[in-house]
GROMACS .gro file of C-alpha atoms in nm:
model
  432
    1UNK     CA    1   3.564   0.554  16.110
    2UNK     CA    2   3.876   0.493  16.309
    3UNK     CA    3   3.835   0.122  16.361
    4UNK     CA    4   3.907  -0.164  16.131
    5UNK     CA    5   3.736  -0.499  16.183
    6UNK     CA    6   4.072  -0.655  16.259
    7UNK     CA    7   4.142  -0.421  16.550
    8UNK     CA    8   3.798  -0.383  16.709
    9UNK     CA    9   3.582  -0.695  16.673
   10UNK     CA   10   3.212  -0.630  16.696
   11UNK     CA   11   3.238  -0.259  16.623
   12UNK     CA   12   2.978  -0.080  16.418
   13UNK     CA   13   3.021   0.287  16.329
   14UNK     CA   14   2.857   0.598  16.466
   15UNK     CA   15   2.790   0.807  16.160
   16UNK     CA   16   2.844   1.149  16.315
   17UNK     CA   17   3.132   1.389  16.264
   18UNK     CA   18   3.242   1.693  16.063
   19UNK     CA   19   3.248   1.781  15.692
   20UNK     CA   20   3.566   1.942  15.563
   21UNK     CA   21   3.600   2.090  15.213
   22UNK     CA   22   3.932   2.166  15.047
   23UNK     CA   23   3.973   2.500  14.869
   24UNK     CA   24   4.230   2.636  14.636
   25UNK     CA   25   4.447   2.858  14.853
   26UNK     CA   26   4.697   2.741  15.110
   27UNK     CA   27   4.925   2.928  15.347
   28UNK     CA   28   5.293   2.849  15.390
   29UNK     CA   29   5.393   2.890  15.755
   30UNK     CA   30   5.726   3.021  15.881
   31UNK     CA   31   5.803   2.674  16.014
   32UNK     CA   32   5.754   2.525  15.668
   33UNK     CA   33   5.410   2.372  15.721
   34UNK     CA   34   5.102   2.401  15.503
   35UNK     CA   35   4.805   2.569  15.675
   36UNK     CA   36   4.459   2.480  15.547
   37UNK     CA   37   4.180   2.701  15.684
   38UNK     CA   38   3.843   2.549  15.778
   39UNK     CA   39   3.503   2.709  15.730
   40UNK     CA   40   3.144   2.608  15.793
   41UNK     CA   41   2.977   2.501  15.470
   42UNK     CA   42   2.699   2.267  15.364
   43UNK     CA   43   2.771   1.950  15.173
   44UNK     CA   44   2.555   2.068  14.884
   45UNK     CA   45   2.818   2.336  14.816
   46UNK     CA   46   3.076   2.073  14.721
   47UNK     CA   47   2.999   2.130  14.356
   48UNK     CA   48   3.092   2.498  14.385
   49UNK     CA   49   3.446   2.557  14.256
   50UNK     CA   50   3.697   2.654  14.526
   51UNK     CA   51   4.075   2.702  14.521
   52UNK     CA   52   4.225   2.352  14.600
   53UNK     CA   53   4.401   2.407  14.929
   54UNK     CA   54   4.163   2.574  15.167
   55UNK     CA   55   3.965   2.346  15.394
   56UNK     CA   56   3.613   2.419  15.515
   57UNK     CA   57   3.395   2.198  15.727
   58UNK     CA   58   3.036   2.159  15.841
   59UNK     CA   59   2.899   1.927  16.109
   60UNK     CA   60   2.714   1.656  15.926
   61UNK     CA   61   2.821   1.292  15.908
   62UNK     CA   62   3.201   1.264  15.889
   63UNK     CA   63   3.520   1.464  15.905
   64UNK     CA   64   3.596   1.481  15.534
   65UNK     CA   65   3.843   1.661  15.315
   66UNK     CA   66   3.806   1.735  14.945
   67UNK     CA   67   4.134   1.701  14.760
   68UNK     CA   68   4.250   1.679  14.400
   69UNK     CA   69   4.320   1.329  14.264
   70UNK     CA   70   4.432   1.219  13.919
   71UNK     CA   71   4.554   1.383  13.598
   72UNK     CA   72   4.394   1.622  13.525
   73UNK     CA   73   4.296   1.673  13.893
   74UNK     CA   74   3.946   1.572  14.004
   75UNK     CA   75   3.807   1.708  14.333
   76UNK     CA   76   3.694   1.424  14.559
   77UNK     CA   77   3.554   1.432  14.914
   78UNK     CA   78   3.718   1.185  15.152
   79UNK     CA   79   3.673   1.111  15.522
   80UNK     CA   80   3.983   1.230  15.712
   81UNK     CA   81   4.051   0.941  15.949
   82UNK     CA   82   4.350   0.917  16.183
   83UNK     CA   83   4.240   0.566  16.276
   84UNK     CA   84   4.242   0.402  15.932
   85UNK     CA   85   4.519   0.294  15.701
   86UNK     CA   86   4.435   0.215  15.339
   87UNK     CA   87   4.249   0.502  15.170
   88UNK     CA   88   3.959   0.430  14.936
   89UNK     CA   89   3.750   0.607  14.672
   90UNK     CA   90   3.415   0.540  14.510
   91UNK     CA   91   3.481   0.502  14.140
   92UNK     CA   92   3.211   0.563  13.877
   93UNK     CA   93   2.919   0.458  14.097
   94UNK     CA   94   2.651   0.719  14.030
   95UNK     CA   95   2.572   1.038  14.222
   96UNK     CA   96   2.805   0.971  14.517
   97UNK     CA   97   3.104   0.900  14.298
   98UNK     CA   98   3.332   1.195  14.236
   99UNK     CA   99   3.626   1.009  14.085
  100UNK     CA  100   3.641   0.884  13.726
  101UNK     CA  101   3.943   0.657  13.679
  102UNK     CA  102   3.912   0.652  13.302
  103UNK     CA  103   3.949   1.031  13.299
  104UNK     CA  104   4.284   1.016  13.483
  105UNK     CA  105   4.594   0.943  13.278
  106UNK     CA  106   4.794   0.875  13.598
  107UNK     CA  107   4.549   0.612  13.733
  108UNK     CA  108   4.708   0.265  13.759
  109UNK     CA  109   4.565  -0.062  13.901
  110UNK     CA  110   4.809  -0.259  14.119
  111UNK     CA  111   4.887  -0.600  13.961
  112UNK     CA  112   4.863  -0.920  14.161
  113UNK     CA  113   5.239  -0.965  14.131
  114UNK     CA  114   5.310  -0.639  14.316
  115UNK     CA  115   5.469  -0.667  14.664
  116UNK     CA  116   5.204  -0.419  14.782
  117UNK     CA  117   4.931  -0.669  14.699
  118UNK     CA  118   5.108  -0.930  14.909
  119UNK     CA  119   5.191  -0.700  15.202
  120UNK     CA  120   5.056  -0.775  15.548
  121UNK     CA  121   4.933  -0.445  15.692
  122UNK     CA  122   4.643  -0.369  15.923
  123UNK     CA  123   4.401  -0.315  15.636
  124UNK     CA  124   4.534  -0.604  15.428
  125UNK     CA  125   4.569  -0.897  15.670
  126UNK     CA  126   4.525  -1.182  15.424
  127UNK     CA  127   4.234  -0.991  15.265
  128UNK     CA  128   4.390  -0.930  14.924
  129UNK     CA  129   4.335  -1.167  14.636
  130UNK     CA  130   4.388  -1.178  14.262
  131UNK     CA  131   4.113  -1.091  14.017
  132UNK     CA  132   4.144  -1.372  13.765
  133UNK     CA  133   3.985  -1.166  13.487
  134UNK     CA  134   4.206  -0.857  13.516
  135UNK     CA  135   4.504  -0.996  13.710
  136UNK     CA  136   4.477  -0.691  13.935
  137UNK     CA  137   4.497  -0.692  14.314
  138UNK     CA  138   4.155  -0.721  14.478
  139UNK     CA  139   4.087  -0.614  14.839
  140UNK     CA  140   3.785  -0.719  15.045
  141UNK     CA  141   3.693  -0.619  15.402
  142UNK     CA  142   3.411  -0.754  15.616
  143UNK     CA  143   3.276  -0.529  15.890
  144UNK     CA  144   3.110  -0.615  16.218
  145UNK     CA  145   2.761  -0.544  16.083
  146UNK     CA  146   2.823  -0.818  15.823
  147UNK     CA  147   2.854  -0.567  15.538
  148UNK     CA  148   3.150  -0.585  15.303
  149UNK     CA  149   3.360  -0.332  15.116
  150UNK     CA  150   3.573  -0.445  14.830
  151UNK     CA  151   3.754  -0.310  14.529
  152UNK     CA  152   4.071  -0.293  14.327
  153UNK     CA  153   4.399  -0.180  14.479
  154UNK     CA  154   4.516   0.113  14.264
  155UNK     CA  155   4.744   0.415  14.268
  156UNK     CA  156   4.706   0.771  14.146
  157UNK     CA  157   4.841   1.121  14.206
  158UNK     CA  158   4.715   1.323  14.504
  159UNK     CA  159   4.758   1.701  14.502
  160UNK     CA  160   4.749   1.859  14.848
  161UNK     CA  161   4.814   2.233  14.867
  162UNK     CA  162   5.037   2.256  14.562
  163UNK     CA  163   5.285   2.065  14.347
  164UNK     CA  164   5.437   1.819  14.341
  165UNK     CA  165   5.151   1.571  14.330
  166UNK     CA  166   5.215   1.256  14.535
  167UNK     CA  167   5.149   0.905  14.407
  168UNK     CA  168   4.942   0.712  14.660
  169UNK     CA  169   4.801   0.360  14.678
  170UNK     CA  170   4.433   0.324  14.765
  171UNK     CA  171   4.129   0.102  14.712
  172UNK     CA  172   3.892   0.185  14.426
  173UNK     CA  173   3.549   0.043  14.513
  174UNK     CA  174   3.204   0.039  14.356
  175UNK     CA  175   2.985   0.106  14.661
  176UNK     CA  176   3.009   0.301  14.988
  177UNK     CA  177   3.136   0.119  15.295
  178UNK     CA  178   2.874   0.096  15.568
  179UNK     CA  179   3.159   0.141  15.813
  180UNK     CA  180   3.211   0.493  15.686
  181UNK     CA  181   3.031   0.802  15.569
  182UNK     CA  182   2.777   0.714  15.299
  183UNK     CA  183   2.780   1.073  15.171
  184UNK     CA  184   3.154   1.084  15.111
  185UNK     CA  185   3.334   0.971  14.800
  186UNK     CA  186   3.600   0.793  15.000
  187UNK     CA  187   3.826   0.782  15.302
  188UNK     CA  188   4.178   0.921  15.357
  189UNK     CA  189   4.371   0.693  15.593
  190UNK     CA  190   4.595   0.892  15.829
  191UNK     CA  191   4.720   0.638  16.083
  192UNK     CA  192   5.077   0.507  16.116
  193UNK     CA  193   5.038   0.202  15.891
  194UNK     CA  194   5.265   0.157  15.590
  195UNK     CA  195   4.978   0.210  15.343
  196UNK     CA  196   4.835   0.520  15.513
  197UNK     CA  197   4.839   0.854  15.335
  198UNK     CA  198   5.084   1.004  15.585
  199UNK     CA  199   5.323   0.711  15.548
  200UNK     CA  200   5.311   0.706  15.169
  201UNK     CA  201   5.362   1.084  15.145
  202UNK     CA  202   5.627   1.084  15.421
  203UNK     CA  203   5.431   1.333  15.631
  204UNK     CA  204   5.608   1.325  15.967
  205UNK     CA  205   5.385   1.574  16.149
  206UNK     CA  206   5.036   1.717  16.112
  207UNK     CA  207   4.794   1.895  16.341
  208UNK     CA  208   4.455   2.060  16.359
  209UNK     CA  209   4.239   2.280  16.577
  210UNK     CA  210   3.858   2.269  16.578
  211UNK     CA  211   3.670   2.562  16.728
  212UNK     CA  212   3.335   2.536  16.902
  213UNK     CA  213   3.195   2.729  16.602
  214UNK     CA  214   3.268   2.439  16.365
  215UNK     CA  215   3.556   2.622  16.204
  216UNK     CA  216   3.927   2.565  16.237
  217UNK     CA  217   4.254   2.489  16.068
  218UNK     CA  218   4.440   2.179  15.953
  219UNK     CA  219   4.818   2.204  15.930
  220UNK     CA  220   5.044   1.966  15.740
  221UNK     CA  221   5.401   1.993  15.869
  222UNK     CA  222   5.546   2.155  16.181
  223UNK     CA  223   5.321   2.395  16.372
  224UNK     CA  224   5.506   2.589  16.647
  225UNK     CA  225   5.182   2.781  16.704
  226UNK     CA  226   5.152   2.721  17.077
  227UNK     CA  227   5.363   2.531  17.332
  228UNK     CA  228   5.232   2.175  17.336
  229UNK     CA  229   5.218   1.920  17.613
  230UNK     CA  230   5.319   1.585  17.468
  231UNK     CA  231   5.230   1.234  17.569
  232UNK     CA  232   5.415   0.935  17.420
  233UNK     CA  233   5.249   0.686  17.191
  234UNK     CA  234   5.196   0.345  17.345
  235UNK     CA  235   5.377   0.089  17.134
  236UNK     CA  236   5.355  -0.288  17.173
  237UNK     CA  237   5.572  -0.490  16.938
  238UNK     CA  238   5.395  -0.823  16.982
  239UNK     CA  239   5.078  -0.876  16.779
  240UNK     CA  240   4.778  -0.885  17.013
  241UNK     CA  241   4.422  -0.962  16.900
  242UNK     CA  242   4.267  -0.640  17.039
  243UNK     CA  243   4.556  -0.393  17.009
  244UNK     CA  244   4.584  -0.171  16.703
  245UNK     CA  245   4.960  -0.120  16.665
  246UNK     CA  246   4.931   0.157  16.403
  247UNK     CA  247   4.671   0.369  16.583
  248UNK     CA  248   4.761   0.686  16.773
  249UNK     CA  249   4.744   0.504  17.102
  250UNK     CA  250   4.819   0.693  17.427
  251UNK     CA  251   4.794   0.593  17.792
  252UNK     CA  252   4.490   0.722  17.980
  253UNK     CA  253   4.594   0.764  18.345
  254UNK     CA  254   4.318   0.960  18.518
  255UNK     CA  255   3.967   1.096  18.465
  256UNK     CA  256   3.850   1.399  18.658
  257UNK     CA  257   3.498   1.542  18.689
  258UNK     CA  258   3.530   1.899  18.809
  259UNK     CA  259   3.779   1.884  19.096
  260UNK     CA  260   3.720   1.514  19.173
  261UNK     CA  261   3.956   1.250  19.038
  262UNK     CA  262   3.761   0.933  18.979
  263UNK     CA  263   3.858   0.619  19.178
  264UNK     CA  264   3.926   0.407  18.870
  265UNK     CA  265   4.177   0.126  18.928
  266UNK     CA  266   4.490   0.174  18.720
  267UNK     CA  267   4.453  -0.176  18.579
  268UNK     CA  268   4.119  -0.075  18.421
  269UNK     CA  269   4.292   0.196  18.214
  270UNK     CA  270   4.581  -0.024  18.095
  271UNK     CA  271   4.567  -0.260  17.795
  272UNK     CA  272   4.537  -0.617  17.915
  273UNK     CA  273   4.726  -0.923  17.788
  274UNK     CA  274   4.503  -0.934  17.477
  275UNK     CA  275   4.555  -0.564  17.399
  276UNK     CA  276   4.199  -0.473  17.499
  277UNK     CA  277   4.178  -0.136  17.672
  278UNK     CA  278   4.409   0.078  17.461
  279UNK     CA  279   4.324   0.450  17.429
  280UNK     CA  280   4.312   0.597  17.078
  281UNK     CA  281   4.306   0.960  16.962
  282UNK     CA  282   4.073   0.956  16.664
  283UNK     CA  283   3.953   1.211  16.409
  284UNK     CA  284   3.713   0.953  16.265
  285UNK     CA  285   3.487   0.939  16.572
  286UNK     CA  286   3.284   1.233  16.696
  287UNK     CA  287   3.231   1.151  17.063
  288UNK     CA  288   3.442   0.960  17.315
  289UNK     CA  289   3.411   0.608  17.457
  290UNK     CA  290   3.523   0.443  17.778
  291UNK     CA  291   3.526   0.076  17.870
  292UNK     CA  292   3.229  -0.021  18.084
  293UNK     CA  293   3.387  -0.019  18.430
  294UNK     CA  294   3.543   0.324  18.385
  295UNK     CA  295   3.231   0.456  18.213
  296UNK     CA  296   3.001   0.355  18.499
  297UNK     CA  297   3.225   0.533  18.751
  298UNK     CA  298   3.227   0.846  18.533
  299UNK     CA  299   2.851   0.829  18.479
  300UNK     CA  300   2.776   0.796  18.851
  301UNK     CA  301   2.994   1.095  18.942
  302UNK     CA  302   2.859   1.309  18.659
  303UNK     CA  303   2.501   1.234  18.765
  304UNK     CA  304   2.591   1.311  19.126
  305UNK     CA  305   2.743   1.648  19.039
  306UNK     CA  306   2.456   1.745  18.806
  307UNK     CA  307   2.174   1.631  19.035
  308UNK     CA  308   1.913   1.906  19.043
  309UNK     CA  309   2.068   2.072  18.738
  310UNK     CA  310   1.951   1.827  18.470
  311UNK     CA  311   1.642   1.607  18.445
  312UNK     CA  312   1.736   1.249  18.344
  313UNK     CA  313   1.562   1.097  18.040
  314UNK     CA  314   1.547   0.740  18.169
  315UNK     CA  315   1.544   0.450  17.926
  316UNK     CA  316   1.673   0.649  17.629
  317UNK     CA  317   1.995   0.540  17.458
  318UNK     CA  318   2.147   0.753  17.182
  319UNK     CA  319   2.333   0.576  16.900
  320UNK     CA  320   2.331   0.251  17.099
  321UNK     CA  321   2.610   0.358  17.336
  322UNK     CA  322   2.511   0.687  17.505
  323UNK     CA  323   2.271   0.597  17.785
  324UNK     CA  324   2.319   0.906  18.004
  325UNK     CA  325   2.062   1.146  17.864
  326UNK     CA  326   1.849   1.435  17.986
  327UNK     CA  327   1.548   1.640  17.878
  328UNK     CA  328   1.540   2.018  17.881
  329UNK     CA  329   1.431   2.320  17.684
  330UNK     CA  330   1.698   2.505  17.488
  331UNK     CA  331   1.695   2.784  17.746
  332UNK     CA  332   1.722   2.546  18.042
  333UNK     CA  333   2.002   2.351  17.877
  334UNK     CA  334   2.197   2.668  17.807
  335UNK     CA  335   2.163   2.768  18.174
  336UNK     CA  336   2.262   2.419  18.289
  337UNK     CA  337   2.575   2.411  18.075
  338UNK     CA  338   2.722   2.693  18.282
  339UNK     CA  339   2.688   2.475  18.593
  340UNK     CA  340   2.808   2.146  18.444
  341UNK     CA  341   3.162   2.039  18.544
  342UNK     CA  342   3.436   1.972  18.295
  343UNK     CA  343   3.548   1.616  18.230
  344UNK     CA  344   3.928   1.602  18.212
  345UNK     CA  345   4.122   1.309  18.066
  346UNK     CA  346   4.474   1.287  18.207
  347UNK     CA  347   4.776   1.135  18.031
  348UNK     CA  348   5.146   1.122  18.101
  349UNK     CA  349   5.252   1.484  18.044
  350UNK     CA  350   4.922   1.613  17.900
  351UNK     CA  351   4.548   1.633  17.949
  352UNK     CA  352   4.232   1.697  17.747
  353UNK     CA  353   3.936   1.883  17.899
  354UNK     CA  354   3.578   1.870  17.775
  355UNK     CA  355   3.305   2.109  17.887
  356UNK     CA  356   3.318   2.360  18.169
  357UNK     CA  357   3.507   2.603  17.946
  358UNK     CA  358   3.740   2.330  17.819
  359UNK     CA  359   3.770   2.188  17.469
  360UNK     CA  360   3.430   2.070  17.355
  361UNK     CA  361   3.100   2.021  17.540
  362UNK     CA  362   2.983   1.731  17.751
  363UNK     CA  363   2.623   1.747  17.623
  364UNK     CA  364   2.490   1.693  17.272
  365UNK     CA  365   2.136   1.771  17.162
  366UNK     CA  366   1.982   1.475  16.979
  367UNK     CA  367   1.836   1.596  16.653
  368UNK     CA  368   1.468   1.513  16.600
  369UNK     CA  369   1.392   1.412  16.959
  370UNK     CA  370   1.108   1.620  17.108
  371UNK     CA  371   0.933   1.595  17.442
  372UNK     CA  372   0.645   1.782  17.601
  373UNK     CA  373   0.675   2.150  17.694
  374UNK     CA  374   0.910   2.211  17.401
  375UNK     CA  375   1.185   2.001  17.556
  376UNK     CA  376   1.463   1.830  17.367
  377UNK     CA  377   1.686   1.536  17.457
  378UNK     CA  378   2.049   1.601  17.548
  379UNK     CA  379   2.303   1.321  17.595
  380UNK     CA  380   2.636   1.295  17.773
  381UNK     CA  381   2.906   1.286  17.506
  382UNK     CA  382   3.096   0.998  17.665
  383UNK     CA  383   2.965   0.656  17.562
  384UNK     CA  384   2.999   0.304  17.696
  385UNK     CA  385   3.233   0.095  17.479
  386UNK     CA  386   3.074  -0.223  17.614
  387UNK     CA  387   2.742  -0.132  17.453
  388UNK     CA  388   2.888  -0.102  17.104
  389UNK     CA  389   3.079  -0.334  17.172
  390UNK     CA  390   3.446  -0.252  17.125
  391UNK     CA  391   3.750  -0.320  17.338
  392UNK     CA  392   3.901   0.029  17.349
  393UNK     CA  393   3.892   0.382  17.486
  394UNK     CA  394   3.845   0.642  17.213
  395UNK     CA  395   3.894   1.020  17.226
  396UNK     CA  396   3.673   1.166  16.955
  397UNK     CA  397   3.711   1.503  16.788
  398UNK     CA  398   3.417   1.654  16.980
  399UNK     CA  399   3.637   1.655  17.290
  400UNK     CA  400   3.923   1.808  17.094
  401UNK     CA  401   3.746   2.140  17.035
  402UNK     CA  402   3.959   2.447  17.109
  403UNK     CA  403   4.258   2.220  17.159
  404UNK     CA  404   4.557   2.219  16.928
  405UNK     CA  405   4.621   1.851  16.851
  406UNK     CA  406   4.945   1.746  16.689
  407UNK     CA  407   5.035   1.399  16.559
  408UNK     CA  408   5.415   1.378  16.570
  409UNK     CA  409   5.512   1.055  16.395
  410UNK     CA  410   5.883   1.134  16.393
  411UNK     CA  411   5.900   1.146  16.772
  412UNK     CA  412   5.618   0.896  16.839
  413UNK     CA  413   5.399   1.129  17.042
  414UNK     CA  414   5.076   1.329  17.041
  415UNK     CA  415   5.067   1.690  17.159
  416UNK     CA  416   4.779   1.886  17.313
  417UNK     CA  417   4.736   2.251  17.411
  418UNK     CA  418   4.419   2.444  17.498
  419UNK     CA  419   4.378   2.738  17.258
  420UNK     CA  420   4.118   2.965  17.108
  421UNK     CA  421   4.127   2.823  16.757
  422UNK     CA  422   4.028   3.147  16.585
  423UNK     CA  423   4.318   3.331  16.752
  424UNK     CA  424   4.564   3.051  16.684
  425UNK     CA  425   4.460   3.040  16.320
  426UNK     CA  426   4.537   3.410  16.277
  427UNK     CA  427   4.900   3.335  16.354
  428UNK     CA  428   4.898   3.129  16.034
  429UNK     CA  429   4.731   3.408  15.838
  430UNK     CA  430   4.403   3.218  15.839
  431UNK     CA  431   4.088   3.407  15.939
  432UNK     CA  432   3.802   3.189  16.063
   0.00000   0.00000   0.00000
């Protein structure tokens, strides 16, 4: 998930996202990037051998990538998270574990004396200690649901695409973190912190595009696929209790439903003096979240514009934060979608549209919920941060569908462009 307990107090995760599986073939782009194609595939297929550089994904629990770690390489499935820093792996813990440290000659625990063990990063804010028995660095995190995740700080070689392999620090733990995907073998931290995978491998730019067919492409390096509209990263130098300084934080300026710009006071969309209210672009969260005041204004306008189109399912709350839900048959929902307005998030220099032909839908069918007359339950894909609770706006990957999203660390900005992902992928030689 994109949030650490230090940046979002009280947060508990929504375990919904996308599965991505790395295969053995990669595509070098003219701009020098590495294109990794994505395909729909079930998690059970992870044991099937694939070439190590092609990515496939399937909607399941988390956005994960299977990469090669260790010497000789071992394929491991890790959550791809642009909101987390220190990567972690399950090590020798039964059926979920895919990494065997003793089988890797390049595996190395980090000693207590290492400067890395003593570093103060987002994921290691006074949370590292020394294991008196092994004299290795020990890391422990406590999450908002009172669960803990702990393990040894280690390093090993990561092979992405092709040689050379890159030595990376991570946490080797004995049990899954409840703040992440319990079906994954680990998590790959992709934020801007000093211990993130992108920082350790000196990756200055990466991007992806997710189609509405659950297929797409992940690109490491420069893209130059489509002209992008960039918005600058919001950077605050002072440490604030609710502001994550290494997240991909942008400034949300407007929200539009159809043609109507919502009357949300500017102050509601700005981080306050504590840092609460930042807006994060996050691959580790499926849906999007707004702080309560902005959410209520959006909800009221969405209900107004869809009155007579959708039948509200009163009293139902999905995943503890999505309280704008409806009931409809599959046929009625499909007809309604064509009449539902897009929700557009506006930033300085860029915007992201969801639904109404934009990137990603504004309704999600809740699996397993059935009502009379063969009706299902459908929920608005924007949630109320106050119900979680967390002190942030979050743009999840569901609202990034058919949008090329680029994380440009070198120039401190995030780029967006609406595209048809299957067509854009062909420019890289990748067929979806």
